[in-house]
Amino acid sequence: YGALRHWRKAYPDSSTAALAQADFLMGFAWRARGTEYADKVSKKAWALLRDRLQEGKAALGQVKQRDPAFYTASIKYLNATGGGDEEVEALALESQNRFPKDSELYSRLGYYYTPRWHGQHGVLLELARKLAAHEPKNAVYTLLALATFKYDKATIFEEGYPSHLPWGKVKAGLADLERLAMLDQDLIEKIGGMADAKHDQQMIAWARKRSR
């Protein structure tokens, strides 16, 4: 960590250095907390977690050149420190406007809005509607579903699930993914996995046809 601090001191205006420091401190903070259940974590560990997250967030605030990594890191910090949905939405819309084909944004949003963290009924769906008004259009639903499905599988397509996304919208997003040349083999395989969980034979066939 000393080397990172030296880098920051030598190049105080470097956005790359600031992002690197913020990224390191996120992992460093959770390492201090450990993997124990909350009631088993010591006061010292909680204090280290808090202090390192605060230091990392401060480094993030000094980033001057906002690239895709800045936005995903910012949402990651808001997830860890309890930021509000309005701030996350503002970051998401700004990032999407500047980098519409950055799929990592949707991965981070999907994780943020799982019930384990900040997922509440209808919130993710409403954000998806706002994001889908701009590029990459309906592909937003597909990319968010892929991220959320990773943690909660087919339950995300059930209307009672807090982070519910309609399967029909997820399927409709495939046309936009293809139009924008955002589909790759990894995405196709994951979409096939969702189709399998939904027992959607048409979509299973679609994924198989496009797989190598």
PDB file of N, CA and C in Angstrom, residues 81-144:
ATOM      1  N   THR A  81     -21.079   1.510   1.524  1.00  0.00           N
ATOM      2  CA  THR A  81     -21.230   2.541   2.550  1.00  0.00           C
ATOM      3  C   THR A  81     -22.670   2.991   2.759  1.00  0.00           C
ATOM      4  N   GLY A  82     -23.595   2.390   2.015  1.00  0.00           N
ATOM      5  CA  GLY A  82     -25.006   2.695   2.227  1.00  0.00           C
ATOM      6  C   GLY A  82     -25.484   3.950   1.528  1.00  0.00           C
ATOM      7  N   GLY A  83     -24.997   4.191   0.333  1.00  0.00           N
ATOM      8  CA  GLY A  83     -25.438   5.351  -0.438  1.00  0.00           C
ATOM      9  C   GLY A  83     -26.893   5.221  -0.874  1.00  0.00           C
ATOM     10  N   GLY A  84     -27.472   6.324  -1.291  1.00  0.00           N
ATOM     11  CA  GLY A  84     -28.875   6.332  -1.666  1.00  0.00           C
ATOM     12  C   GLY A  84     -29.120   5.942  -3.105  1.00  0.00           C
ATOM     13  N   ASP A  85     -30.328   5.468  -3.374  1.00  0.00           N
ATOM     14  CA  ASP A  85     -30.708   5.054  -4.727  1.00  0.00           C
ATOM     15  C   ASP A  85     -30.654   6.217  -5.715  1.00  0.00           C
ATOM     16  N   GLU A  86     -30.961   7.435  -5.249  1.00  0.00           N
ATOM     17  CA  GLU A  86     -30.949   8.589  -6.150  1.00  0.00           C
ATOM     18  C   GLU A  86     -29.545   8.851  -6.682  1.00  0.00           C
ATOM     19  N   GLU A  87     -28.533   8.703  -5.831  1.00  0.00           N
ATOM     20  CA  GLU A  87     -27.152   8.912  -6.263  1.00  0.00           C
ATOM     21  C   GLU A  87     -26.721   7.817  -7.238  1.00  0.00           C
ATOM     22  N   VAL A  88     -27.135   6.593  -6.962  1.00  0.00           N
ATOM     23  CA  VAL A  88     -26.809   5.477  -7.860  1.00  0.00           C
ATOM     24  C   VAL A  88     -27.460   5.701  -9.221  1.00  0.00           C
ATOM     25  N   GLU A  89     -28.727   6.119  -9.211  1.00  0.00           N
ATOM     26  CA  GLU A  89     -29.430   6.374 -10.468  1.00  0.00           C
ATOM     27  C   GLU A  89     -28.747   7.474 -11.274  1.00  0.00           C
ATOM     28  N   ALA A  90     -28.329   8.538 -10.609  1.00  0.00           N
ATOM     29  CA  ALA A  90     -27.661   9.639 -11.304  1.00  0.00           C
ATOM     30  C   ALA A  90     -26.354   9.168 -11.932  1.00  0.00           C
ATOM     31  N   LEU A  91     -25.587   8.376 -11.211  1.00  0.00           N
ATOM     32  CA  LEU A  91     -24.335   7.837 -11.746  1.00  0.00           C
ATOM     33  C   LEU A  91     -24.607   6.918 -12.936  1.00  0.00           C
ATOM     34  N   ALA A  92     -25.641   6.078 -12.809  1.00  0.00           N
ATOM     35  CA  ALA A  92     -25.974   5.137 -13.879  1.00  0.00           C
ATOM     36  C   ALA A  92     -26.365   5.863 -15.158  1.00  0.00           C
ATOM     37  N   LEU A  93     -27.205   6.885 -15.032  1.00  0.00           N
ATOM     38  CA  LEU A  93     -27.652   7.631 -16.207  1.00  0.00           C
ATOM     39  C   LEU A  93     -26.503   8.407 -16.855  1.00  0.00           C
ATOM     40  N   GLU A  94     -25.632   8.979 -16.032  1.00  0.00           N
ATOM     41  CA  GLU A  94     -24.487   9.710 -16.571  1.00  0.00           C
ATOM     42  C   GLU A  94     -23.526   8.764 -17.283  1.00  0.00           C
ATOM     43  N   SER A  95     -23.261   7.621 -16.662  1.00  0.00           N
ATOM     44  CA  SER A  95     -22.371   6.630 -17.271  1.00  0.00           C
ATOM     45  C   SER A  95     -22.947   6.115 -18.579  1.00  0.00           C
ATOM     46  N   GLN A  96     -24.241   5.784 -18.566  1.00  0.00           N
ATOM     47  CA  GLN A  96     -24.885   5.264 -19.777  1.00  0.00           C
ATOM     48  C   GLN A  96     -24.844   6.285 -20.912  1.00  0.00           C
ATOM     49  N   ASN A  97     -25.029   7.550 -20.584  1.00  0.00           N
ATOM     50  CA  ASN A  97     -25.000   8.604 -21.593  1.00  0.00           C
ATOM     51  C   ASN A  97     -23.620   8.714 -22.246  1.00  0.00           C
ATOM     52  N   ARG A  98     -22.573   8.502 -21.451  1.00  0.00           N
ATOM     53  CA  ARG A  98     -21.214   8.649 -21.963  1.00  0.00           C
ATOM     54  C   ARG A  98     -20.655   7.356 -22.549  1.00  0.00           C
ATOM     55  N   PHE A  99     -21.039   6.229 -21.953  1.00  0.00           N
ATOM     56  CA  PHE A  99     -20.488   4.933 -22.372  1.00  0.00           C
ATOM     57  C   PHE A  99     -21.624   3.905 -22.494  1.00  0.00           C
ATOM     58  N   PRO A 100     -22.496   4.046 -23.493  1.00  0.00           N
ATOM     59  CA  PRO A 100     -23.701   3.207 -23.586  1.00  0.00           C
ATOM     60  C   PRO A 100     -23.429   1.711 -23.741  1.00  0.00           C
ATOM     61  N   LYS A 101     -22.241   1.342 -24.192  1.00  0.00           N
ATOM     62  CA  LYS A 101     -21.959  -0.077 -24.423  1.00  0.00           C
ATOM     63  C   LYS A 101     -21.101  -0.690 -23.311  1.00  0.00           C
ATOM     64  N   ASP A 102     -20.986   0.005 -22.197  1.00  0.00           N
ATOM     65  CA  ASP A 102     -20.216  -0.538 -21.074  1.00  0.00           C
ATOM     66  C   ASP A 102     -21.080  -1.505 -20.270  1.00  0.00           C
ATOM     67  N   SER A 103     -20.948  -2.788 -20.531  1.00  0.00           N
ATOM     68  CA  SER A 103     -21.798  -3.789 -19.875  1.00  0.00           C
ATOM     69  C   SER A 103     -21.474  -3.943 -18.391  1.00  0.00           C
ATOM     70  N   GLU A 104     -20.277  -3.546 -17.965  1.00  0.00           N
ATOM     71  CA  GLU A 104     -19.904  -3.680 -16.554  1.00  0.00           C
ATOM     72  C   GLU A 104     -20.792  -2.819 -15.656  1.00  0.00           C
ATOM     73  N   LEU A 105     -21.291  -1.712 -16.186  1.00  0.00           N
ATOM     74  CA  LEU A 105     -22.208  -0.868 -15.412  1.00  0.00           C
ATOM     75  C   LEU A 105     -23.417  -1.667 -14.957  1.00  0.00           C
ATOM     76  N   TYR A 106     -23.997  -2.451 -15.858  1.00  0.00           N
ATOM     77  CA  TYR A 106     -25.212  -3.203 -15.543  1.00  0.00           C
ATOM     78  C   TYR A 106     -24.917  -4.359 -14.587  1.00  0.00           C
ATOM     79  N   SER A 107     -23.725  -4.910 -14.676  1.00  0.00           N
ATOM     80  CA  SER A 107     -23.323  -5.951 -13.728  1.00  0.00           C
ATOM     81  C   SER A 107     -23.283  -5.386 -12.308  1.00  0.00           C
ATOM     82  N   ARG A 108     -22.726  -4.190 -12.187  1.00  0.00           N
ATOM     83  CA  ARG A 108     -22.628  -3.558 -10.870  1.00  0.00           C
ATOM     84  C   ARG A 108     -24.003  -3.169 -10.346  1.00  0.00           C
ATOM     85  N   LEU A 109     -24.860  -2.645 -11.224  1.00  0.00           N
ATOM     86  CA  LEU A 109     -26.215  -2.276 -10.807  1.00  0.00           C
ATOM     87  C   LEU A 109     -27.018  -3.501 -10.385  1.00  0.00           C
ATOM     88  N   GLY A 110     -26.882  -4.594 -11.154  1.00  0.00           N
ATOM     89  CA  GLY A 110     -27.600  -5.817 -10.820  1.00  0.00           C
ATOM     90  C   GLY A 110     -27.237  -6.323  -9.437  1.00  0.00           C
ATOM     91  N   TYR A 111     -25.961  -6.243  -9.106  1.00  0.00           N
ATOM     92  CA  TYR A 111     -25.504  -6.684  -7.778  1.00  0.00           C
ATOM     93  C   TYR A 111     -26.014  -5.735  -6.692  1.00  0.00           C
ATOM     94  N   TYR A 112     -25.939  -4.443  -6.960  1.00  0.00           N
ATOM     95  CA  TYR A 112     -26.383  -3.441  -5.982  1.00  0.00           C
ATOM     96  C   TYR A 112     -27.848  -3.667  -5.600  1.00  0.00           C
ATOM     97  N   TYR A 113     -28.669  -4.035  -6.593  1.00  0.00           N
ATOM     98  CA  TYR A 113     -30.106  -4.153  -6.348  1.00  0.00           C
ATOM     99  C   TYR A 113     -30.572  -5.575  -6.037  1.00  0.00           C
ATOM    100  N   THR A 114     -29.675  -6.467  -5.680  1.00  0.00           N
ATOM    101  CA  THR A 114     -30.123  -7.768  -5.181  1.00  0.00           C
ATOM    102  C   THR A 114     -30.722  -7.562  -3.783  1.00  0.00           C
ATOM    103  N   PRO A 115     -31.672  -8.401  -3.372  1.00  0.00           N
ATOM    104  CA  PRO A 115     -32.288  -8.238  -2.056  1.00  0.00           C
ATOM    105  C   PRO A 115     -31.282  -8.272  -0.902  1.00  0.00           C
ATOM    106  N   ARG A 116     -30.157  -8.937  -1.115  1.00  0.00           N
ATOM    107  CA  ARG A 116     -29.134  -8.982  -0.071  1.00  0.00           C
ATOM    108  C   ARG A 116     -28.627  -7.585   0.278  1.00  0.00           C
ATOM    109  N   TRP A 117     -28.659  -6.677  -0.702  1.00  0.00           N
ATOM    110  CA  TRP A 117     -28.129  -5.341  -0.490  1.00  0.00           C
ATOM    111  C   TRP A 117     -29.241  -4.299  -0.508  1.00  0.00           C
ATOM    112  N   HIS A 118     -29.578  -3.762  -1.654  1.00  0.00           N
ATOM    113  CA  HIS A 118     -30.513  -2.635  -1.673  1.00  0.00           C
ATOM    114  C   HIS A 118     -31.768  -2.897  -2.503  1.00  0.00           C
ATOM    115  N   GLY A 119     -31.991  -4.133  -2.884  1.00  0.00           N
ATOM    116  CA  GLY A 119     -33.143  -4.454  -3.716  1.00  0.00           C
ATOM    117  C   GLY A 119     -34.461  -4.324  -2.971  1.00  0.00           C
ATOM    118  N   GLN A 120     -35.336  -3.485  -3.469  1.00  0.00           N
ATOM    119  CA  GLN A 120     -36.688  -3.342  -2.955  1.00  0.00           C
ATOM    120  C   GLN A 120     -37.657  -3.476  -4.125  1.00  0.00           C
ATOM    121  N   HIS A 121     -38.867  -3.903  -3.838  1.00  0.00           N
ATOM    122  CA  HIS A 121     -39.802  -4.239  -4.896  1.00  0.00           C
ATOM    123  C   HIS A 121     -40.013  -3.069  -5.866  1.00  0.00           C
ATOM    124  N   GLY A 122     -39.740  -3.334  -7.144  1.00  0.00           N
ATOM    125  CA  GLY A 122     -40.021  -2.369  -8.195  1.00  0.00           C
ATOM    126  C   GLY A 122     -38.931  -1.349  -8.473  1.00  0.00           C
ATOM    127  N   VAL A 123     -37.929  -1.240  -7.597  1.00  0.00           N
ATOM    128  CA  VAL A 123     -36.914  -0.196  -7.763  1.00  0.00           C
ATOM    129  C   VAL A 123     -36.029  -0.467  -8.977  1.00  0.00           C
ATOM    130  N   LEU A 124     -35.557  -1.702  -9.107  1.00  0.00           N
ATOM    131  CA  LEU A 124     -34.701  -2.033 -10.244  1.00  0.00           C
ATOM    132  C   LEU A 124     -35.479  -1.927 -11.557  1.00  0.00           C
ATOM    133  N   LEU A 125     -36.715  -2.366 -11.556  1.00  0.00           N
ATOM    134  CA  LEU A 125     -37.543  -2.298 -12.766  1.00  0.00           C
ATOM    135  C   LEU A 125     -37.749  -0.852 -13.194  1.00  0.00           C
ATOM    136  N   GLU A 126     -37.995   0.032 -12.249  1.00  0.00           N
ATOM    137  CA  GLU A 126     -38.186   1.448 -12.574  1.00  0.00           C
ATOM    138  C   GLU A 126     -36.902   2.058 -13.137  1.00  0.00           C
ATOM    139  N   LEU A 127     -35.760   1.693 -12.543  1.00  0.00           N
ATOM    140  CA  LEU A 127     -34.488   2.194 -13.071  1.00  0.00           C
ATOM    141  C   LEU A 127     -34.253   1.660 -14.480  1.00  0.00           C
ATOM    142  N   ALA A 128     -34.590   0.400 -14.704  1.00  0.00           N
ATOM    143  CA  ALA A 128     -34.424  -0.196 -16.035  1.00  0.00           C
ATOM    144  C   ALA A 128     -35.256   0.556 -17.066  1.00  0.00           C
ATOM    145  N   ARG A 129     -36.469   0.945 -16.708  1.00  0.00           N
ATOM    146  CA  ARG A 129     -37.328   1.699 -17.629  1.00  0.00           C
ATOM    147  C   ARG A 129     -36.688   3.034 -18.009  1.00  0.00           C
ATOM    148  N   LYS A 130     -36.085   3.701 -17.049  1.00  0.00           N
ATOM    149  CA  LYS A 130     -35.429   4.987 -17.325  1.00  0.00           C
ATOM    150  C   LYS A 130     -34.200   4.789 -18.213  1.00  0.00           C
ATOM    151  N   LEU A 131     -33.414   3.783 -17.902  1.00  0.00           N
ATOM    152  CA  LEU A 131     -32.213   3.525 -18.684  1.00  0.00           C
ATOM    153  C   LEU A 131     -32.551   3.075 -20.102  1.00  0.00           C
ATOM    154  N   ALA A 132     -33.633   2.311 -20.250  1.00  0.00           N
ATOM    155  CA  ALA A 132     -34.012   1.772 -21.563  1.00  0.00           C
ATOM    156  C   ALA A 132     -34.538   2.843 -22.511  1.00  0.00           C
ATOM    157  N   ALA A 133     -34.740   4.061 -22.008  1.00  0.00           N
ATOM    158  CA  ALA A 133     -35.154   5.160 -22.877  1.00  0.00           C
ATOM    159  C   ALA A 133     -33.988   5.652 -23.735  1.00  0.00           C
ATOM    160  N   HIS A 134     -32.785   5.177 -23.420  1.00  0.00           N
ATOM    161  CA  HIS A 134     -31.576   5.582 -24.143  1.00  0.00           C
ATOM    162  C   HIS A 134     -30.814   4.322 -24.572  1.00  0.00           C
ATOM    163  N   GLU A 135     -29.808   4.506 -25.413  1.00  0.00           N
ATOM    164  CA  GLU A 135     -28.975   3.355 -25.789  1.00  0.00           C
ATOM    165  C   GLU A 135     -28.311   2.761 -24.543  1.00  0.00           C
ATOM    166  N   PRO A 136     -28.302   1.418 -24.441  1.00  0.00           N
ATOM    167  CA  PRO A 136     -28.617   0.423 -25.470  1.00  0.00           C
ATOM    168  C   PRO A 136     -30.064  -0.080 -25.473  1.00  0.00           C
ATOM    169  N   LYS A 137     -31.013   0.815 -25.145  1.00  0.00           N
ATOM    170  CA  LYS A 137     -32.447   0.494 -25.226  1.00  0.00           C
ATOM    171  C   LYS A 137     -32.806  -0.757 -24.405  1.00  0.00           C
ATOM    172  N   ASN A 138     -33.576  -1.685 -24.996  1.00  0.00           N
ATOM    173  CA  ASN A 138     -34.050  -2.849 -24.236  1.00  0.00           C
ATOM    174  C   ASN A 138     -32.944  -3.800 -23.811  1.00  0.00           C
ATOM    175  N   ALA A 139     -31.757  -3.640 -24.369  1.00  0.00           N
ATOM    176  CA  ALA A 139     -30.635  -4.470 -23.931  1.00  0.00           C
ATOM    177  C   ALA A 139     -30.354  -4.255 -22.448  1.00  0.00           C
ATOM    178  N   VAL A 140     -30.791  -3.122 -21.917  1.00  0.00           N
ATOM    179  CA  VAL A 140     -30.649  -2.831 -20.484  1.00  0.00           C
ATOM    180  C   VAL A 140     -31.272  -3.949 -19.656  1.00  0.00           C
ATOM    181  N   TYR A 141     -32.488  -4.375 -20.028  1.00  0.00           N
ATOM    182  CA  TYR A 141     -33.183  -5.421 -19.272  1.00  0.00           C
ATOM    183  C   TYR A 141     -32.380  -6.724 -19.301  1.00  0.00           C
ATOM    184  N   THR A 142     -31.854  -7.060 -20.471  1.00  0.00           N
ATOM    185  CA  THR A 142     -31.099  -8.306 -20.606  1.00  0.00           C
ATOM    186  C   THR A 142     -29.834  -8.274 -19.770  1.00  0.00           C
ATOM    187  N   LEU A 143     -29.108  -7.158 -19.822  1.00  0.00           N
ATOM    188  CA  LEU A 143     -27.846  -7.048 -19.093  1.00  0.00           C
ATOM    189  C   LEU A 143     -28.064  -7.019 -17.579  1.00  0.00           C
ATOM    190  N   LEU A 144     -29.114  -6.330 -17.145  1.00  0.00           N
ATOM    191  CA  LEU A 144     -29.429  -6.317 -15.711  1.00  0.00           C
ATOM    192  C   LEU A 144     -29.872  -7.701 -15.239  1.00  0.00           C
TER     193      LEU A 144
END
